[in-house]
Short mmCIF file of C-alpha atoms and ligand atoms in Angstrom, two decimals:
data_model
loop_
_atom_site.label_atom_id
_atom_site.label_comp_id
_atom_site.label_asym_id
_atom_site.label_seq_id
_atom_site.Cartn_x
_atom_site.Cartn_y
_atom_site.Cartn_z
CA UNK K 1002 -1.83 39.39 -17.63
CA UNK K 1003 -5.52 38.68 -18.19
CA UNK K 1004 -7.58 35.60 -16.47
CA UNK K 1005 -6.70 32.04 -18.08
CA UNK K 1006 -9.44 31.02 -19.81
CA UNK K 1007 -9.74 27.52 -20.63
CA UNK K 1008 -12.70 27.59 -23.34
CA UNK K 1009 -13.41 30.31 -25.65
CA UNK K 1010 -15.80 31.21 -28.80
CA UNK K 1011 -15.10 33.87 -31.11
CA UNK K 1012 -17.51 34.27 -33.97
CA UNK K 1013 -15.95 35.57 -37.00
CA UNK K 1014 -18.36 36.70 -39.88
CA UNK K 1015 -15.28 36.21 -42.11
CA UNK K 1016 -12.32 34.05 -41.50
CA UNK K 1017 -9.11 34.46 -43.49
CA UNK K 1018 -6.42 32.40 -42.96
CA UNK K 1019 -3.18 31.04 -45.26
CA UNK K 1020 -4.88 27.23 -46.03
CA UNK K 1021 -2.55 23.79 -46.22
CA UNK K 1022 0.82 23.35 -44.06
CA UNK K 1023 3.42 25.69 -44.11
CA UNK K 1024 5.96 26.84 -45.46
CA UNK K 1025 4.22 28.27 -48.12
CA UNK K 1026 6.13 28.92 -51.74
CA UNK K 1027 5.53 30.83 -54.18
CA UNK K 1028 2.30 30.57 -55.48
CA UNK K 1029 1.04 28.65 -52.68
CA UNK K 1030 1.11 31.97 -50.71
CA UNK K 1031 -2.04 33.10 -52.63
CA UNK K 1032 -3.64 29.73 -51.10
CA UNK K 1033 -6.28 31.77 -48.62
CA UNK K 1034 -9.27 29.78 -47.32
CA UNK K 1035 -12.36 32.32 -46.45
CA UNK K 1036 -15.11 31.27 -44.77
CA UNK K 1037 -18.33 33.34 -43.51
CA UNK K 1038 -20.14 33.42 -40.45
CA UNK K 1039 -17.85 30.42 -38.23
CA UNK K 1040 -17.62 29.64 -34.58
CA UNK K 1041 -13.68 29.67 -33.86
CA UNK K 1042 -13.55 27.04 -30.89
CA UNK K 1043 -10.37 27.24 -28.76
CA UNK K 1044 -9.43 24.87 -25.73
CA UNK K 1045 -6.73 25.16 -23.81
CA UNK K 1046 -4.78 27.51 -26.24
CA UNK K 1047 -5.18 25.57 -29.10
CA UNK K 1048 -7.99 26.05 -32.21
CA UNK K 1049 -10.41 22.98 -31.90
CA UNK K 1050 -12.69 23.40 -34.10
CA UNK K 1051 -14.23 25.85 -36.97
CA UNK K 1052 -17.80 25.22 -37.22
CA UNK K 1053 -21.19 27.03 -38.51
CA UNK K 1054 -22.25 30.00 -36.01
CA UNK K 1055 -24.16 28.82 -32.75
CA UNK K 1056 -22.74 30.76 -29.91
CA UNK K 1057 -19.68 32.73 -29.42
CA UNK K 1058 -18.09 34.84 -26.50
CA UNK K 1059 -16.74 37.16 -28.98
CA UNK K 1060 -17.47 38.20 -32.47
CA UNK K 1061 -15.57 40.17 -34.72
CA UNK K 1062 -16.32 41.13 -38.58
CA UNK K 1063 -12.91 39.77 -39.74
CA UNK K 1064 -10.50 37.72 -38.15
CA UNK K 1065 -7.09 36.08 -39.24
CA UNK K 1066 -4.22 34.78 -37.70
CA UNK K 1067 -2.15 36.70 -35.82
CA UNK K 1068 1.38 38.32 -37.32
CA UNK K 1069 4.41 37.78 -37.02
CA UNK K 1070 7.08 40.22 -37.35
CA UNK K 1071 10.58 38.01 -38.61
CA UNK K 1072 13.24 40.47 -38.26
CA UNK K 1073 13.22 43.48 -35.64
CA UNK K 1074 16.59 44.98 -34.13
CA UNK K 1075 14.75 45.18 -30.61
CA UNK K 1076 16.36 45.56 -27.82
CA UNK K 1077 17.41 49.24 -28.41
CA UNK K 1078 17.86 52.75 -26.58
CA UNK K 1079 17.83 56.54 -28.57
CA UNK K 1080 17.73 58.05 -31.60
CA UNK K 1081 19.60 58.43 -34.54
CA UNK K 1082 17.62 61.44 -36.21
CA UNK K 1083 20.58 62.74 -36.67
CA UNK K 1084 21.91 60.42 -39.34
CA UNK K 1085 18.37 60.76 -40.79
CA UNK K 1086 19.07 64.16 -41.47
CA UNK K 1087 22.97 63.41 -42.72
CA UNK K 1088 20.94 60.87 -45.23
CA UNK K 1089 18.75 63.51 -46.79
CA UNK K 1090 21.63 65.62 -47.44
CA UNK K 1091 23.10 63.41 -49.13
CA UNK K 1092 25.37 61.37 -46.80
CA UNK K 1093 24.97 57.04 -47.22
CA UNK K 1094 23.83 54.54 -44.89
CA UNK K 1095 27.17 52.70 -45.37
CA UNK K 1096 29.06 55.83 -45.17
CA UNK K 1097 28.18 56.86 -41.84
CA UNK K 1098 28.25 53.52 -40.59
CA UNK K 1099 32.34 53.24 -41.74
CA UNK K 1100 32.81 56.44 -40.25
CA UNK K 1101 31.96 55.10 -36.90
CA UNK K 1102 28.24 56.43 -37.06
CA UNK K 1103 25.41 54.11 -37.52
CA UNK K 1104 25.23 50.94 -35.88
CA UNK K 1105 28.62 52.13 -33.26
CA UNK K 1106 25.93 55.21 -32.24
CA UNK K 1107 23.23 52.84 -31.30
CA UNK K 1108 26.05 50.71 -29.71
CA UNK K 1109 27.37 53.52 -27.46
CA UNK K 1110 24.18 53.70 -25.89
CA UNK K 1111 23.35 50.19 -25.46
CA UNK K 1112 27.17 49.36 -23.67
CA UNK K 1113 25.93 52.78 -21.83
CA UNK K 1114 22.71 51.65 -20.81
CA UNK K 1115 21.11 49.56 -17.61
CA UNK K 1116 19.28 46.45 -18.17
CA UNK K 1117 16.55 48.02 -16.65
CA UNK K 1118 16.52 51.16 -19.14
CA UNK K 1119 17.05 48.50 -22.14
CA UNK K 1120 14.23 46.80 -20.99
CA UNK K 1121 11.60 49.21 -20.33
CA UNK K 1122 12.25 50.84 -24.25
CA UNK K 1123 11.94 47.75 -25.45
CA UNK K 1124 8.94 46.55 -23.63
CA UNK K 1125 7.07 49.81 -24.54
CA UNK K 1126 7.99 49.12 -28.70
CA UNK K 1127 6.52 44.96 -28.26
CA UNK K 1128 3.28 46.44 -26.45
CA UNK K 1129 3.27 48.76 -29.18
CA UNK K 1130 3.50 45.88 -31.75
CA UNK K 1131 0.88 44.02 -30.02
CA UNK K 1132 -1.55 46.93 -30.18
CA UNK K 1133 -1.47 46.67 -34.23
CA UNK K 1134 -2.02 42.68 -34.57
CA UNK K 1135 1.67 41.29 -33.98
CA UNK K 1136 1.62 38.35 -31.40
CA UNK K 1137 5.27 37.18 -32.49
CA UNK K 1138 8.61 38.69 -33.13
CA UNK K 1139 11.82 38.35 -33.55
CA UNK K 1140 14.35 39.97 -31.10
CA UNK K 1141 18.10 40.29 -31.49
CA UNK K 1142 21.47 41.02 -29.97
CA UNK K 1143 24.06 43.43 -32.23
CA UNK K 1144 24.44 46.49 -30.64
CA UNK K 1145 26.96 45.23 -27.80
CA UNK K 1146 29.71 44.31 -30.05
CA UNK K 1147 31.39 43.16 -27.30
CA UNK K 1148 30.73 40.43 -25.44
CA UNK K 1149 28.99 41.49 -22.17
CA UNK K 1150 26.95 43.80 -23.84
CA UNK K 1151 25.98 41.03 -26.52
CA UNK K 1152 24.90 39.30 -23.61
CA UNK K 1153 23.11 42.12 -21.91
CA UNK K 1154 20.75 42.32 -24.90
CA UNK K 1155 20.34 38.72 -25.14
CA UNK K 1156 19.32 38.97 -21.63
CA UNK K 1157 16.83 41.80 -22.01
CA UNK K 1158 14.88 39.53 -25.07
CA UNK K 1159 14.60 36.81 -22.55
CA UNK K 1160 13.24 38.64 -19.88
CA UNK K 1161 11.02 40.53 -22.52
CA UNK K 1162 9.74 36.78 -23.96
CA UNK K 1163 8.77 36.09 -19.81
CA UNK K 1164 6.98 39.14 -19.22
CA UNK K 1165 5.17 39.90 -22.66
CA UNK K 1166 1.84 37.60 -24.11
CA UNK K 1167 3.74 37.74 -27.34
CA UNK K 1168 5.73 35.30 -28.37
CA UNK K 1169 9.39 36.22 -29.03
CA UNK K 1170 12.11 34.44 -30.77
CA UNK K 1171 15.92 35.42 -29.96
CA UNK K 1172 18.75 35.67 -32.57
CA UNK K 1173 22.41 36.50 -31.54
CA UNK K 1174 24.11 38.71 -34.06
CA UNK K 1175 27.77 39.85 -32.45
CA UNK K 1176 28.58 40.40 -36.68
CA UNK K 1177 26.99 42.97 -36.88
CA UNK K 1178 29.24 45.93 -37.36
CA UNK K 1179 32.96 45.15 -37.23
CA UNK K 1180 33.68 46.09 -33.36
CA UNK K 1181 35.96 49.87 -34.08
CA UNK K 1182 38.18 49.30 -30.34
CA UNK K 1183 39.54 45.87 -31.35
CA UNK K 1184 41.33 43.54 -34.33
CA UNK K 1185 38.36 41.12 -35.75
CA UNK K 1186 40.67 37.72 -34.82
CA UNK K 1187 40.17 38.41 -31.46
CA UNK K 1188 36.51 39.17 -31.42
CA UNK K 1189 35.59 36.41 -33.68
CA UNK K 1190 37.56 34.13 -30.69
CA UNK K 1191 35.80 36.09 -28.39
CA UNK K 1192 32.16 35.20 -29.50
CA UNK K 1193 33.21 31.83 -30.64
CA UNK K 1194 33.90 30.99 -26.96
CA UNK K 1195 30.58 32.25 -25.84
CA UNK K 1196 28.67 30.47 -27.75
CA UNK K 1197 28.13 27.84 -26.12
CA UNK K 1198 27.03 29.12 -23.11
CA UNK K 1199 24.30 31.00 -25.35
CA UNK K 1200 23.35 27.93 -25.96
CA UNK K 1201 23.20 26.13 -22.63
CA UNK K 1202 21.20 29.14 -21.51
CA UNK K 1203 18.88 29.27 -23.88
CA UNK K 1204 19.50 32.78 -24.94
CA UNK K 1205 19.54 32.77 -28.55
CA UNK K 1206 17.33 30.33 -31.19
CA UNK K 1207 19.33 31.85 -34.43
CA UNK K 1208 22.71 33.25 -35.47
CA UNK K 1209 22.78 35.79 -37.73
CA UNK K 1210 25.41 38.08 -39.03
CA UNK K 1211 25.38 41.64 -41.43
CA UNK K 1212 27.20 39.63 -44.60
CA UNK K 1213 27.10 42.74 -46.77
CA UNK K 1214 29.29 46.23 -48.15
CA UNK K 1215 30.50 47.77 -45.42
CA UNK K 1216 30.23 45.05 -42.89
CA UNK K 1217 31.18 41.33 -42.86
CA UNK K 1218 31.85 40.04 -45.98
CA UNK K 1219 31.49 35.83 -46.55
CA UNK K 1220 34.84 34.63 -46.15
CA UNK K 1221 35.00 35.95 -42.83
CA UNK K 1222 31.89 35.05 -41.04
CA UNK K 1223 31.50 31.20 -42.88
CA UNK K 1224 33.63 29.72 -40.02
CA UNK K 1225 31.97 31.12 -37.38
CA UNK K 1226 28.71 30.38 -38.86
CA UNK K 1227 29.39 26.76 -39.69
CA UNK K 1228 30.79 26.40 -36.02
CA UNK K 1229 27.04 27.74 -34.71
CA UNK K 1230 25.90 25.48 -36.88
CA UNK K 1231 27.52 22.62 -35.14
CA UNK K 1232 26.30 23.59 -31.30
CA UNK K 1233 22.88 23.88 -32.86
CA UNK K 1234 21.88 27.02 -33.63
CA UNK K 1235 19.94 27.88 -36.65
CA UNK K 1236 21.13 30.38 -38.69
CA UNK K 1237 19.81 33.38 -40.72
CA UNK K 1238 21.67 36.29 -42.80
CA UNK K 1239 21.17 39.83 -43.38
CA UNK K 1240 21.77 39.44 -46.64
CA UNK K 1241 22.99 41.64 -50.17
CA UNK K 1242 21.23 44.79 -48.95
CA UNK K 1243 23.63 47.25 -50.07
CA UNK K 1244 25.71 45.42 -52.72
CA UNK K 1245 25.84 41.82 -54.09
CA UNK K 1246 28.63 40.14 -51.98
CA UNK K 1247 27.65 36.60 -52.33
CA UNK K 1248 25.78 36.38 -49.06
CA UNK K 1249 22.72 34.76 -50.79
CA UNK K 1250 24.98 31.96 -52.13
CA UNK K 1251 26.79 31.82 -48.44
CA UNK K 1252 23.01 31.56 -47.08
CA UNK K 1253 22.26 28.94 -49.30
CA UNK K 1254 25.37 26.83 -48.84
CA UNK K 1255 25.17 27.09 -44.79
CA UNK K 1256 21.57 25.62 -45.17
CA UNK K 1257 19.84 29.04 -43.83
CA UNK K 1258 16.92 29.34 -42.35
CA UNK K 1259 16.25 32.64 -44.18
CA UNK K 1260 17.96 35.14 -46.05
CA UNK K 1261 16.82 38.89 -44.99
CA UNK K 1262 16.58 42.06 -47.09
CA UNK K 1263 18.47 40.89 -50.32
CA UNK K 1264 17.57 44.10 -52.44
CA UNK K 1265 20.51 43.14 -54.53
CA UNK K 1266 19.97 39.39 -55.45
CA UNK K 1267 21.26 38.17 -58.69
CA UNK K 1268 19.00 35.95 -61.00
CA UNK K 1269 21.27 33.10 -60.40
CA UNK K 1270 21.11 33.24 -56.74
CA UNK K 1271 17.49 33.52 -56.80
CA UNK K 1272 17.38 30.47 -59.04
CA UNK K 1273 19.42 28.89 -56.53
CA UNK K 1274 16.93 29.92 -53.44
CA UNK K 1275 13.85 28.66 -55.62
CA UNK K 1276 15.68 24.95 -55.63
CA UNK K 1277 16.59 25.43 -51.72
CA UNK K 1278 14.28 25.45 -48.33
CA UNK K 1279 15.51 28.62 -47.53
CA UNK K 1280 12.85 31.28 -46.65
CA UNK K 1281 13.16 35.04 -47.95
CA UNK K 1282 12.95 37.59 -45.52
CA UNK K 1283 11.53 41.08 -47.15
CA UNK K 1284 11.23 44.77 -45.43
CA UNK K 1285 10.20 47.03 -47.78
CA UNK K 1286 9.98 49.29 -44.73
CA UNK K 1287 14.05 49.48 -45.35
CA UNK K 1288 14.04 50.42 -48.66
CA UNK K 1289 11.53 53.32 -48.17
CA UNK K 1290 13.65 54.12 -45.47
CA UNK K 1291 16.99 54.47 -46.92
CA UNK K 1292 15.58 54.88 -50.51
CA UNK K 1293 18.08 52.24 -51.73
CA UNK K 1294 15.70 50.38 -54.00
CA UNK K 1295 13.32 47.43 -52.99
CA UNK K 1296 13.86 43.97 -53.29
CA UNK K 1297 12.67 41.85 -56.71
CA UNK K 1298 9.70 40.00 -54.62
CA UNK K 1299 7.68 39.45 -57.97
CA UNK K 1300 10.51 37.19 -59.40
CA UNK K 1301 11.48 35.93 -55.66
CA UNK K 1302 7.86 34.96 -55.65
CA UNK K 1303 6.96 33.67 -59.27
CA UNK K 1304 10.09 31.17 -58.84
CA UNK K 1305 8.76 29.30 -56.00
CA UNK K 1306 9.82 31.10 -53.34
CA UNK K 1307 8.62 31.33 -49.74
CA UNK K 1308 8.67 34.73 -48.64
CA UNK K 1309 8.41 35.68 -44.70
CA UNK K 1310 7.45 39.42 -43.89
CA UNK K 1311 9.29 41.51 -41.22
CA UNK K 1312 9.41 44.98 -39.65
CA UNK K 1313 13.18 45.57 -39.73
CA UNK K 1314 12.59 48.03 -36.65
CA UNK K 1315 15.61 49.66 -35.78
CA UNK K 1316 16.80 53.31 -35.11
CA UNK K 1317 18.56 53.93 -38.32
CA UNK K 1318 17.55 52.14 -41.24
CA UNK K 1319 13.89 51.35 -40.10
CA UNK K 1320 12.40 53.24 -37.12
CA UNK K 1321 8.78 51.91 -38.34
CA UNK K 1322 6.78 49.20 -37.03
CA UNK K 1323 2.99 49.82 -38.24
CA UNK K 1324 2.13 46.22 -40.04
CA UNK K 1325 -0.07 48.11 -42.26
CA UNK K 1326 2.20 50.33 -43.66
CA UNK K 1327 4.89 47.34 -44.20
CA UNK K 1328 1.81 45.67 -46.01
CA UNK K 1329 1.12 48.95 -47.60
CA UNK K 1330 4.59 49.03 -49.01
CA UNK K 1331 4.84 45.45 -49.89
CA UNK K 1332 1.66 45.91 -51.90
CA UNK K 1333 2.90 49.41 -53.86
CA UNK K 1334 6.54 48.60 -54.30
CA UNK K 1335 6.79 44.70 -53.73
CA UNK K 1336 3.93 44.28 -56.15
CA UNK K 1337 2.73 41.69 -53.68
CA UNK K 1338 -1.06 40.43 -53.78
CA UNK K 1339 -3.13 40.64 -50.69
CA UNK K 1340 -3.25 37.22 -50.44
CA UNK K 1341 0.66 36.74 -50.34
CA UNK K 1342 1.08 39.57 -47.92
CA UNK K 1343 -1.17 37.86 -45.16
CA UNK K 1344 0.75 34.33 -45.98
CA UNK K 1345 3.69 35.91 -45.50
CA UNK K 1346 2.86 37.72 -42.03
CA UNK K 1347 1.28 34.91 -40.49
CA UNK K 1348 1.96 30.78 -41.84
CA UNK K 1349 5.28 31.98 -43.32
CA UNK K 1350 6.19 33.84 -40.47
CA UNK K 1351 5.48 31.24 -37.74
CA UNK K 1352 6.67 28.80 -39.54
CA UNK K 1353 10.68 30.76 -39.82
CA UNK K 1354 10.60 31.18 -36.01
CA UNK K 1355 9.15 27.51 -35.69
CA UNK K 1356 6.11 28.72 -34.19
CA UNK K 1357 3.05 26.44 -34.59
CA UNK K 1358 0.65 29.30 -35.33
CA UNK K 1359 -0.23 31.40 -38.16
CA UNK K 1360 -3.20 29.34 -39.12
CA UNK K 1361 -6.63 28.98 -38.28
CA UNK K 1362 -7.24 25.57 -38.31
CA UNK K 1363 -7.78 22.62 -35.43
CA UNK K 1364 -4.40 21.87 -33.26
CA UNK K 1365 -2.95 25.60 -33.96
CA UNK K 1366 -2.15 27.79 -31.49
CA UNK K 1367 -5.11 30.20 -31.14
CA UNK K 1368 -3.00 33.37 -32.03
CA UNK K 1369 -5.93 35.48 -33.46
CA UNK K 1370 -6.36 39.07 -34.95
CA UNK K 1371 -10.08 40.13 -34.69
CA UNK K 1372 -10.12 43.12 -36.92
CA UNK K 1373 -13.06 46.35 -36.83
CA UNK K 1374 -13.43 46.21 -40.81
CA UNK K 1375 -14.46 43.18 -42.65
CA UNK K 1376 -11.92 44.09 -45.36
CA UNK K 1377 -8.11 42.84 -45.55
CA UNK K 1378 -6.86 45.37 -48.13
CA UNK K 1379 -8.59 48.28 -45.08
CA UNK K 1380 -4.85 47.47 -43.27
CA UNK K 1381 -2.69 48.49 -46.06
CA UNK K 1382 -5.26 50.67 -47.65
CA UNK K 1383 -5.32 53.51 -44.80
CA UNK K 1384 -2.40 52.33 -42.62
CA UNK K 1385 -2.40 54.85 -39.87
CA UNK K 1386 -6.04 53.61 -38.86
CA UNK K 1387 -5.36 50.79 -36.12
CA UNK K 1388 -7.93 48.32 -37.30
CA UNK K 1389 -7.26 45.83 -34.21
CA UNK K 1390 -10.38 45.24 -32.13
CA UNK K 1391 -8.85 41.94 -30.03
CA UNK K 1392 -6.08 40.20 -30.03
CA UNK K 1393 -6.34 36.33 -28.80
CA UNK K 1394 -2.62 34.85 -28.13
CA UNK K 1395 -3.04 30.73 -26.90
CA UNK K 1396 -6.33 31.66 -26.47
CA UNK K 1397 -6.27 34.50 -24.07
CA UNK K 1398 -7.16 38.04 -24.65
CA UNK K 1399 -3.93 40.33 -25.29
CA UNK K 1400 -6.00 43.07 -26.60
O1 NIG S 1290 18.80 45.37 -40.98
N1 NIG S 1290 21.55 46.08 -42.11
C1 NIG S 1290 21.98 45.97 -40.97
N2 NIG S 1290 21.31 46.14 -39.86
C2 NIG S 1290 20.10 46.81 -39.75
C3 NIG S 1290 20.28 48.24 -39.46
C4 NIG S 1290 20.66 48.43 -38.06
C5 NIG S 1290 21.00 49.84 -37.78
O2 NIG S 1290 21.25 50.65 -38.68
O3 NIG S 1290 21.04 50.12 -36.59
C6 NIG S 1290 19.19 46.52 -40.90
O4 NIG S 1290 18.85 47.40 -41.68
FE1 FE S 1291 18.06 44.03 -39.83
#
């Protein structure tokens, strides 16, 4: 870890940032404040002040918050290029997961793997995030399916969040994949009795489950939801990916932090979202991925809905992490403006993990991107250039 410094300049001759309190909906996401040629004064972590240029430490051409990445499936070990493969010939992604491929491959080698080898893959893919921009993620459990390995992942993200600059939130998702060694009752009972000590030991921030075709479908996960609910846990949903099953609604009615993927939302549920609080979670990353589609984000968007931006990074449906070619995607096939894509992966972002950052404005954290081109649309534009110069998280340089 670098020196603490207590006091630090950095110039920006342009400053982007999402403008106003967060969340941000709909067409508040296009709310971007620019200014030219500012002093970015940070004290102990925090922004202080934005003033006219007098004398900085560090200057950059463009700088913006830093990004958050919602939804990654990190911690994880191996490949699955071979299901890649089975997908281009023609095989499904649900397909090969009910035939015990999939998610149970990934699982295999997570029950068969140290803590130590789950942690040193995993703390090479957040350095690797860091290196493009990203000072906060999202971590989760789901590839134990069982309830020591659960743990062992959960485990892994904590000792990733006290050994890493960036800033990492945990979610526990046991429903992931139906467990293939054992009757649901019991596992549901299982995890139901271990949540609380998730809990107590501060291993997990959400509870999420895979409410979709091929997985978990509403009526047996609202329980065991509702009961997380109770010991405190916030909750999120991968939701309608493959096939409407009602998992919007479900996320709505459980009072949701987000909803996540939801390729296959109906107009009535997003009319429902746009009169709820709950946040839309889009990886267009996925989509390209499996070449299932991409979510409606114009009408998610032009109903008043706030829409977070995430990575999805896994080893079968989304072994990409590169920012700029999520934003490249979102832009293409999302139809997303510039503007909306850098609300989303920074205020919105934050803001879902509960993250006082993603702003550049007095009393945030001073989680800063200091980029080598003075233009945004550069990131999306040519996304295998790394445009990151620094990277500032509370302050201190991360990059
Ligand atoms: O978000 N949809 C469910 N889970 C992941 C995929 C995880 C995997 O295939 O390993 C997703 O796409
Ligand atoms: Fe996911």
């Amino acid at each position: 870890m670098n020196e603490l410094r207590n006091s630090i300049i950095v110039h920006a001759d342009r400053l982007l940032t999402p403008d106003g309190l967060p969340p941000f909906k709909g067409s508040q996401m296009r709310n971007i404040n620019e200014m030219f040629d500012v002093d970015i004064v940070i004290e102990n972590g925090a922004i202080t002040d934005i003033r006219l240029h007098k004398d900085a430490h560090i200057t950059a051409k463009l700088v913006t918050p830093g990004l958050f990445d919602v939804h990654t499936h990190i911690p994880f070990v191996g490949s699955r290029s071979k299901e890649f493969l089975m997908r281009t010939q023609g095989r499904k992604y649900v397909e090969i997961l009910q035939s015990g491929g999939g998610i149970h491959h990934t699982t295999e080698l997570v029950r068969n793997s140290t803590e130590e080898e789950l942690f040193l893959q995993s703390k090479r893919y957040i350095e690797d995030f860091l290196s493009h921009g990203v000072v906060g993620i999202e971590c989760k459990s789901g590839y134990g399916l069982d309830v020591e390995n659960e743990l062992k992942q959960l485990r892994v993200i904590k000792r990733l969040h006290q050994t890493s600059f960036l800033k990492i939130s945990s979610t526990f998702l046991g429903l992931h994949a139906k467990p293939k060694d054992r009757s649901l009752d019991s596992y549901l009972d299982e995890l139901k009795t271990v949540l609380p000590q998730i809990k107590e030991e501060n291993l997990a921030q959400f509870v999420d489950a895979f409410c979709d075709a091929g997985a978990y479908a509403p009526d047996e996960i609202e329980q065991f939801m509702m009961y997380a609910k109770t010991l405190g846990f916030d909750l999120r949903l991968h939701a309608d990916e493959i096939e409407n099953v009602g998992a919007t609604k479900l996320g709505i009615e459980l009072g949701a932090k987000s909803v996540d993927h939801v390729l296959k939302v109906s107009d009535s549920d997003i009319s429902a979202l746009s009169k709820s609080n709950v946040m839309v979670t889009l990886m267009p990353n996925t989509s390209f991925y499996l070449g299932e589609g991409f979510a409606p984000a114009r009408k998610l968007i032009d109903s008043g809905i706030a829409i977070a931006l995430g990575s999805d990074f896994n080893p079968g449906s989304a072994p990409i992490y590169q920012p700029g070619f999520v934003m490249h995607l979102a832009i293409r096939f999302l139809k997303m403006e510039p503007e909306e894509i850098l609300t989303a992966y920074t205020a919105n972002g934050a803001y879902l993990l509960g993250i006082n950052s993603g702003i550049v404005a007095p009393s945030f954290s001073a989680d800063l991107v200091l980029w080598k081109t003075s233009e945004f649309i550069d990131i999306p534009y040519m996304f295998q250039e790394n445009f990151v110069d620094h990277v500032l998280i509370d302050g201190r340089i991360a990059i």
